[in-house]
Amino acid sequence: MAHTYPPLNVEVRTPRLTLVGASDELLERLVPLVRAGVADAEPWPFDDPISFYTDSPEREWQWLRAIWAGRARASPDSWRLYFAVLVDGEPVGMQDLIGTNFTRFGTVSSFSWLAPGSRGQGLGKEMRAAVLQLAFAGLGAREAGSDAFIDNEASNRVSRGLGYEPNGMDWDTRRGEPARIQQWRLTRDAWERICRDDIELTGVEECLPVLGIG
């Protein structure tokens, strides 16, 4: 059923998975994964503040509140699109696309997580490729950024594999402890050299006015 709010109707389909606008119904289906814990082993992958290090049920409550608040703040200066990642119709994680001053600079960044049982199968790279297709082919982005703690090899491997170039280092904290961040940059030209023709976008045009694009 189509939603009144256009971002919830956006879908990105690849041969392996589908990114679907994270409606409340899909969020409820993801709650058991969040409750079970998606940060399950060191090195801890997420920066502070994030609810994934909080005890249940506050973990789920904070996670839901953050998504609801993020959906409500959409404007040309700042927006965040939240997608449930579906494999064979079952939710296994989330992939977000974030724009800050997008109409001015055309830059985006991304954030994602997968349930522990769905890792190590190449899904992280597939879902990032999907959201990059949305960013560049659907929204007209000029550049995509990403970052990860230097010991988060899974995320850094995805960035390298998709053509990102190192873009400096930074610091952040996780569970209160400082740690180094590797920053990455993917230009439109670099993406066009590796972009795929088997990723399908739907519902994008109707979403553009919500993001101030057009």
PDB file of C-alpha atoms in Angstrom:
ATOM      1  CA  MET A   1       0.000   0.000   0.000  1.00  0.00           C
ATOM      2  CA  ALA A   2       1.354   3.421  -0.974  1.00  0.00           C
ATOM      3  CA  HIS A   3       2.186   5.807   1.854  1.00  0.00           C
ATOM      4  CA  THR A   4       1.183   9.467   2.001  1.00  0.00           C
ATOM      5  CA  TYR A   5       4.791  10.402   2.837  1.00  0.00           C
ATOM      6  CA  PRO A   6       6.836   9.874  -0.388  1.00  0.00           C
ATOM      7  CA  PRO A   7      10.180   8.789   1.182  1.00  0.00           C
ATOM      8  CA  LEU A   8       8.429   5.687   2.510  1.00  0.00           C
ATOM      9  CA  ASN A   9       7.548   4.667  -1.061  1.00  0.00           C
ATOM     10  CA  VAL A  10      11.130   4.700  -2.358  1.00  0.00           C
ATOM     11  CA  GLU A  11      12.539   1.263  -3.198  1.00  0.00           C
ATOM     12  CA  VAL A  12      15.923   0.155  -4.521  1.00  0.00           C
ATOM     13  CA  ARG A  13      16.069  -3.387  -5.906  1.00  0.00           C
ATOM     14  CA  THR A  14      19.177  -5.424  -6.641  1.00  0.00           C
ATOM     15  CA  PRO A  15      19.376  -9.118  -7.560  1.00  0.00           C
ATOM     16  CA  ARG A  16      20.135  -9.951  -3.913  1.00  0.00           C
ATOM     17  CA  LEU A  17      18.133  -7.506  -1.795  1.00  0.00           C
ATOM     18  CA  THR A  18      15.681  -4.617  -1.675  1.00  0.00           C
ATOM     19  CA  LEU A  19      15.928  -1.337   0.210  1.00  0.00           C
ATOM     20  CA  VAL A  20      12.427  -0.277   1.251  1.00  0.00           C
ATOM     21  CA  GLY A  21      11.416   2.975   2.938  1.00  0.00           C
ATOM     22  CA  ALA A  22      11.377   2.174   6.663  1.00  0.00           C
ATOM     23  CA  SER A  23       7.688   2.460   7.530  1.00  0.00           C
ATOM     24  CA  ASP A  24       6.574   1.884  11.109  1.00  0.00           C
ATOM     25  CA  GLU A  25       5.406  -1.591  10.102  1.00  0.00           C
ATOM     26  CA  LEU A  26       8.897  -2.462   8.864  1.00  0.00           C
ATOM     27  CA  LEU A  27      10.479  -0.922  11.944  1.00  0.00           C
ATOM     28  CA  GLU A  28       8.356  -3.228  14.119  1.00  0.00           C
ATOM     29  CA  ARG A  29       9.653  -6.185  12.118  1.00  0.00           C
ATOM     30  CA  LEU A  30      13.213  -4.971  12.772  1.00  0.00           C
ATOM     31  CA  VAL A  31      12.682  -4.548  16.524  1.00  0.00           C
ATOM     32  CA  PRO A  32      13.529  -8.198  17.359  1.00  0.00           C
ATOM     33  CA  LEU A  33      16.918  -7.777  15.656  1.00  0.00           C
ATOM     34  CA  VAL A  34      17.643  -4.573  17.575  1.00  0.00           C
ATOM     35  CA  ARG A  35      16.467  -6.182  20.812  1.00  0.00           C
ATOM     36  CA  ALA A  36      18.750  -9.173  20.237  1.00  0.00           C
ATOM     37  CA  GLY A  37      21.717  -6.833  19.696  1.00  0.00           C
ATOM     38  CA  VAL A  38      23.490  -5.735  16.523  1.00  0.00           C
ATOM     39  CA  ALA A  39      26.702  -4.663  18.308  1.00  0.00           C
ATOM     40  CA  ASP A  40      27.668  -8.085  19.559  1.00  0.00           C
ATOM     41  CA  ALA A  41      31.478  -8.183  19.697  1.00  0.00           C
ATOM     42  CA  GLU A  42      34.603  -6.055  19.863  1.00  0.00           C
ATOM     43  CA  PRO A  43      35.873  -4.040  18.101  1.00  0.00           C
ATOM     44  CA  TRP A  44      32.671  -2.053  18.633  1.00  0.00           C
ATOM     45  CA  PRO A  45      31.557  -0.674  15.245  1.00  0.00           C
ATOM     46  CA  PHE A  46      29.345   2.290  16.206  1.00  0.00           C
ATOM     47  CA  ASP A  47      30.219   5.744  17.473  1.00  0.00           C
ATOM     48  CA  ASP A  48      28.615   7.572  20.417  1.00  0.00           C
ATOM     49  CA  PRO A  49      25.872   8.421  21.023  1.00  0.00           C
ATOM     50  CA  ILE A  50      23.980   5.409  19.709  1.00  0.00           C
ATOM     51  CA  SER A  51      21.324   3.299  21.332  1.00  0.00           C
ATOM     52  CA  PHE A  52      22.816  -0.048  20.275  1.00  0.00           C
ATOM     53  CA  TYR A  53      25.019  -0.044  23.387  1.00  0.00           C
ATOM     54  CA  THR A  54      22.057   0.597  25.697  1.00  0.00           C
ATOM     55  CA  ASP A  55      20.256  -2.150  27.581  1.00  0.00           C
ATOM     56  CA  SER A  56      16.886  -3.356  26.300  1.00  0.00           C
ATOM     57  CA  PRO A  57      14.154  -2.007  26.240  1.00  0.00           C
ATOM     58  CA  GLU A  58      15.692   1.500  26.278  1.00  0.00           C
ATOM     59  CA  ARG A  59      17.759   0.400  23.277  1.00  0.00           C
ATOM     60  CA  GLU A  60      14.673  -0.152  21.116  1.00  0.00           C
ATOM     61  CA  TRP A  61      12.921   2.982  22.408  1.00  0.00           C
ATOM     62  CA  GLN A  62      15.896   5.250  21.659  1.00  0.00           C
ATOM     63  CA  TRP A  63      16.372   3.644  18.240  1.00  0.00           C
ATOM     64  CA  LEU A  64      12.739   4.233  17.265  1.00  0.00           C
ATOM     65  CA  ARG A  65      12.714   7.792  18.602  1.00  0.00           C
ATOM     66  CA  ALA A  66      15.836   8.651  16.605  1.00  0.00           C
ATOM     67  CA  ILE A  67      14.301   7.381  13.360  1.00  0.00           C
ATOM     68  CA  TRP A  68      10.982   9.142  13.955  1.00  0.00           C
ATOM     69  CA  ALA A  69      12.787  12.404  14.737  1.00  0.00           C
ATOM     70  CA  GLY A  70      15.041  12.055  11.688  1.00  0.00           C
ATOM     71  CA  ARG A  71      12.110  11.497   9.350  1.00  0.00           C
ATOM     72  CA  ALA A  72      10.401  14.629  10.694  1.00  0.00           C
ATOM     73  CA  ARG A  73      13.413  16.901  10.113  1.00  0.00           C
ATOM     74  CA  ALA A  74      13.545  16.587   6.303  1.00  0.00           C
ATOM     75  CA  SER A  75      14.453  19.883   4.593  1.00  0.00           C
ATOM     76  CA  PRO A  76      16.763  21.030   1.757  1.00  0.00           C
ATOM     77  CA  ASP A  77      19.460  21.693   4.381  1.00  0.00           C
ATOM     78  CA  SER A  78      19.249  18.372   6.185  1.00  0.00           C
ATOM     79  CA  TRP A  79      17.557  15.053   5.464  1.00  0.00           C
ATOM     80  CA  ARG A  80      17.984  11.378   6.175  1.00  0.00           C
ATOM     81  CA  LEU A  81      16.321   8.536   4.304  1.00  0.00           C
ATOM     82  CA  TYR A  82      15.869   5.322   6.292  1.00  0.00           C
ATOM     83  CA  PHE A  83      15.580   1.968   4.515  1.00  0.00           C
ATOM     84  CA  ALA A  84      14.887  -1.522   5.754  1.00  0.00           C
ATOM     85  CA  VAL A  85      17.070  -4.089   4.019  1.00  0.00           C
ATOM     86  CA  LEU A  86      14.967  -7.047   2.854  1.00  0.00           C
ATOM     87  CA  VAL A  87      16.394 -10.373   1.702  1.00  0.00           C
ATOM     88  CA  ASP A  88      13.762 -12.755   0.347  1.00  0.00           C
ATOM     89  CA  GLY A  89      11.184 -10.477   1.960  1.00  0.00           C
ATOM     90  CA  GLU A  90      12.722 -10.686   5.444  1.00  0.00           C
ATOM     91  CA  PRO A  91      14.282  -7.626   7.152  1.00  0.00           C
ATOM     92  CA  VAL A  92      17.950  -8.144   8.033  1.00  0.00           C
ATOM     93  CA  GLY A  93      19.179  -4.606   8.736  1.00  0.00           C
ATOM     94  CA  MET A  94      19.012  -0.961   7.742  1.00  0.00           C
ATOM     95  CA  GLN A  95      20.689   1.345   5.255  1.00  0.00           C
ATOM     96  CA  ASP A  96      20.456   5.135   5.631  1.00  0.00           C
ATOM     97  CA  LEU A  97      21.314   7.904   3.180  1.00  0.00           C
ATOM     98  CA  ILE A  98      22.087  11.325   4.660  1.00  0.00           C
ATOM     99  CA  GLY A  99      22.195  14.703   2.921  1.00  0.00           C
ATOM    100  CA  THR A 100      23.486  17.937   4.481  1.00  0.00           C
ATOM    101  CA  ASN A 101      23.224  21.089   2.359  1.00  0.00           C
ATOM    102  CA  PHE A 102      22.606  18.726  -0.551  1.00  0.00           C
ATOM    103  CA  THR A 103      21.137  21.367  -2.868  1.00  0.00           C
ATOM    104  CA  ARG A 104      24.312  23.439  -2.404  1.00  0.00           C
ATOM    105  CA  PHE A 105      27.036  20.795  -2.447  1.00  0.00           C
ATOM    106  CA  GLY A 106      25.474  17.569  -3.747  1.00  0.00           C
ATOM    107  CA  THR A 107      27.197  15.461  -1.099  1.00  0.00           C
ATOM    108  CA  VAL A 108      25.779  12.504   0.802  1.00  0.00           C
ATOM    109  CA  SER A 109      26.938  10.048   3.434  1.00  0.00           C
ATOM    110  CA  SER A 110      25.616   6.688   4.550  1.00  0.00           C
ATOM    111  CA  PHE A 111      25.094   4.576   7.650  1.00  0.00           C
ATOM    112  CA  SER A 112      24.108   0.934   7.893  1.00  0.00           C
ATOM    113  CA  TRP A 113      23.857  -2.100  10.107  1.00  0.00           C
ATOM    114  CA  LEU A 114      23.169  -5.800   9.603  1.00  0.00           C
ATOM    115  CA  ALA A 115      21.989  -8.414  12.056  1.00  0.00           C
ATOM    116  CA  PRO A 116      24.935 -10.618  13.118  1.00  0.00           C
ATOM    117  CA  GLY A 117      23.462 -13.686  11.385  1.00  0.00           C
ATOM    118  CA  SER A 118      23.413 -11.868   8.035  1.00  0.00           C
ATOM    119  CA  ARG A 119      27.035 -10.732   8.025  1.00  0.00           C
ATOM    120  CA  GLY A 120      29.871 -12.224   6.013  1.00  0.00           C
ATOM    121  CA  GLN A 121      27.697 -12.846   2.933  1.00  0.00           C
ATOM    122  CA  GLY A 122      28.486  -9.743   0.901  1.00  0.00           C
ATOM    123  CA  LEU A 123      25.235  -8.019   1.832  1.00  0.00           C
ATOM    124  CA  GLY A 124      26.994  -4.968   3.277  1.00  0.00           C
ATOM    125  CA  LYS A 125      28.603  -4.218  -0.082  1.00  0.00           C
ATOM    126  CA  GLU A 126      25.364  -4.936  -1.955  1.00  0.00           C
ATOM    127  CA  MET A 127      23.261  -2.587   0.159  1.00  0.00           C
ATOM    128  CA  ARG A 128      25.874   0.199  -0.100  1.00  0.00           C
ATOM    129  CA  ALA A 129      25.945  -0.250  -3.890  1.00  0.00           C
ATOM    130  CA  ALA A 130      22.147   0.035  -3.848  1.00  0.00           C
ATOM    131  CA  VAL A 131      22.082   3.266  -1.858  1.00  0.00           C
ATOM    132  CA  LEU A 132      24.850   4.745  -4.021  1.00  0.00           C
ATOM    133  CA  GLN A 133      22.686   4.037  -7.075  1.00  0.00           C
ATOM    134  CA  LEU A 134      19.912   5.999  -5.403  1.00  0.00           C
ATOM    135  CA  ALA A 135      22.264   8.855  -4.495  1.00  0.00           C
ATOM    136  CA  PHE A 136      23.967   9.279  -7.862  1.00  0.00           C
ATOM    137  CA  ALA A 137      21.442   8.024 -10.426  1.00  0.00           C
ATOM    138  CA  GLY A 138      18.282   8.963  -8.531  1.00  0.00           C
ATOM    139  CA  LEU A 139      19.145  12.156  -6.655  1.00  0.00           C
ATOM    140  CA  GLY A 140      21.998  13.521  -8.767  1.00  0.00           C
ATOM    141  CA  ALA A 141      24.675  13.476  -6.058  1.00  0.00           C
ATOM    142  CA  ARG A 142      28.161  14.763  -6.865  1.00  0.00           C
ATOM    143  CA  GLU A 143      30.044  12.955  -4.107  1.00  0.00           C
ATOM    144  CA  ALA A 144      29.492  10.330  -1.410  1.00  0.00           C
ATOM    145  CA  GLY A 145      31.362  10.075   1.845  1.00  0.00           C
ATOM    146  CA  SER A 146      31.694   7.331   4.415  1.00  0.00           C
ATOM    147  CA  ASP A 147      33.701   6.724   7.560  1.00  0.00           C
ATOM    148  CA  ALA A 148      34.421   3.878   9.941  1.00  0.00           C
ATOM    149  CA  PHE A 149      36.692   3.117  12.852  1.00  0.00           C
ATOM    150  CA  ILE A 150      40.036   1.961  11.492  1.00  0.00           C
ATOM    151  CA  ASP A 151      39.532  -1.509  13.012  1.00  0.00           C
ATOM    152  CA  ASN A 152      36.048  -1.892  11.456  1.00  0.00           C
ATOM    153  CA  GLU A 153      37.499  -3.888   8.592  1.00  0.00           C
ATOM    154  CA  ALA A 154      34.125  -4.967   7.205  1.00  0.00           C
ATOM    155  CA  SER A 155      32.976  -1.377   6.583  1.00  0.00           C
ATOM    156  CA  ASN A 156      36.349  -0.201   5.320  1.00  0.00           C
ATOM    157  CA  ARG A 157      36.539  -3.183   2.959  1.00  0.00           C
ATOM    158  CA  VAL A 158      33.142  -2.232   1.491  1.00  0.00           C
ATOM    159  CA  SER A 159      34.337   1.329   0.860  1.00  0.00           C
ATOM    160  CA  ARG A 160      37.535   0.150  -0.826  1.00  0.00           C
ATOM    161  CA  GLY A 161      35.635  -2.387  -2.917  1.00  0.00           C
ATOM    162  CA  LEU A 162      33.218   0.244  -4.220  1.00  0.00           C
ATOM    163  CA  GLY A 163      35.899   2.662  -5.367  1.00  0.00           C
ATOM    164  CA  TYR A 164      36.045   5.108  -2.460  1.00  0.00           C
ATOM    165  CA  GLU A 165      39.377   6.808  -1.865  1.00  0.00           C
ATOM    166  CA  PRO A 166      40.877   7.518   1.576  1.00  0.00           C
ATOM    167  CA  ASN A 167      39.993  11.051   2.670  1.00  0.00           C
ATOM    168  CA  GLY A 168      41.878  11.618   5.895  1.00  0.00           C
ATOM    169  CA  MET A 169      41.501  10.548   9.492  1.00  0.00           C
ATOM    170  CA  ASP A 170      39.505  11.782  12.458  1.00  0.00           C
ATOM    171  CA  TRP A 171      38.659  10.858  16.049  1.00  0.00           C
ATOM    172  CA  ASP A 172      35.395   9.771  17.642  1.00  0.00           C
ATOM    173  CA  THR A 173      34.332   7.867  20.742  1.00  0.00           C
ATOM    174  CA  ARG A 174      32.694   4.496  21.162  1.00  0.00           C
ATOM    175  CA  ARG A 175      31.371   3.480  24.534  1.00  0.00           C
ATOM    176  CA  GLY A 176      33.173   6.532  25.880  1.00  0.00           C
ATOM    177  CA  GLU A 177      36.628   5.601  24.598  1.00  0.00           C
ATOM    178  CA  PRO A 178      38.433   7.583  21.845  1.00  0.00           C
ATOM    179  CA  ALA A 179      39.257   5.773  18.615  1.00  0.00           C
ATOM    180  CA  ARG A 180      40.540   6.711  15.152  1.00  0.00           C
ATOM    181  CA  ILE A 181      38.145   7.082  12.227  1.00  0.00           C
ATOM    182  CA  GLN A 182      39.047   6.410   8.587  1.00  0.00           C
ATOM    183  CA  GLN A 183      37.221   8.757   6.220  1.00  0.00           C
ATOM    184  CA  TRP A 184      36.382   7.848   2.614  1.00  0.00           C
ATOM    185  CA  ARG A 185      35.292   9.770  -0.513  1.00  0.00           C
ATOM    186  CA  LEU A 186      33.632   8.590  -3.738  1.00  0.00           C
ATOM    187  CA  THR A 187      33.268  11.096  -6.579  1.00  0.00           C
ATOM    188  CA  ARG A 188      30.609  10.864  -9.252  1.00  0.00           C
ATOM    189  CA  ASP A 189      33.265  10.162 -11.892  1.00  0.00           C
ATOM    190  CA  ALA A 190      34.641   7.262  -9.852  1.00  0.00           C
ATOM    191  CA  TRP A 191      31.147   5.872  -9.264  1.00  0.00           C
ATOM    192  CA  GLU A 192      30.319   6.046 -12.991  1.00  0.00           C
ATOM    193  CA  ARG A 193      33.299   3.787 -13.701  1.00  0.00           C
ATOM    194  CA  ILE A 194      31.908   1.018 -11.495  1.00  0.00           C
ATOM    195  CA  CYS A 195      28.145   1.652 -11.489  1.00  0.00           C
ATOM    196  CA  ARG A 196      25.852  -1.293 -12.213  1.00  0.00           C
ATOM    197  CA  ASP A 197      22.963  -1.711 -14.624  1.00  0.00           C
ATOM    198  CA  ASP A 198      21.055  -4.271 -12.556  1.00  0.00           C
ATOM    199  CA  ILE A 199      19.786  -1.959  -9.791  1.00  0.00           C
ATOM    200  CA  GLU A 200      16.234  -0.626 -10.124  1.00  0.00           C
ATOM    201  CA  LEU A 201      14.871   2.545  -8.499  1.00  0.00           C
ATOM    202  CA  THR A 202      11.185   3.232  -7.873  1.00  0.00           C
ATOM    203  CA  GLY A 203       9.346   6.103  -6.182  1.00  0.00           C
ATOM    204  CA  VAL A 204      12.262   8.528  -6.422  1.00  0.00           C
ATOM    205  CA  GLU A 205      10.668  11.302  -8.483  1.00  0.00           C
ATOM    206  CA  GLU A 206       7.805  11.754  -6.013  1.00  0.00           C
ATOM    207  CA  CYS A 207      10.345  11.990  -3.168  1.00  0.00           C
ATOM    208  CA  LEU A 208      12.382  14.849  -4.654  1.00  0.00           C
ATOM    209  CA  PRO A 209      10.130  17.741  -3.475  1.00  0.00           C
ATOM    210  CA  VAL A 210      10.329  16.455   0.123  1.00  0.00           C
ATOM    211  CA  LEU A 211      14.136  16.808  -0.065  1.00  0.00           C
ATOM    212  CA  GLY A 212      14.051  20.171  -1.842  1.00  0.00           C
ATOM    213  CA  ILE A 213      15.529  18.682  -5.037  1.00  0.00           C
ATOM    214  CA  GLY A 214      14.257  19.773  -8.411  1.00  0.00           C
TER     215      GLY A 214
END
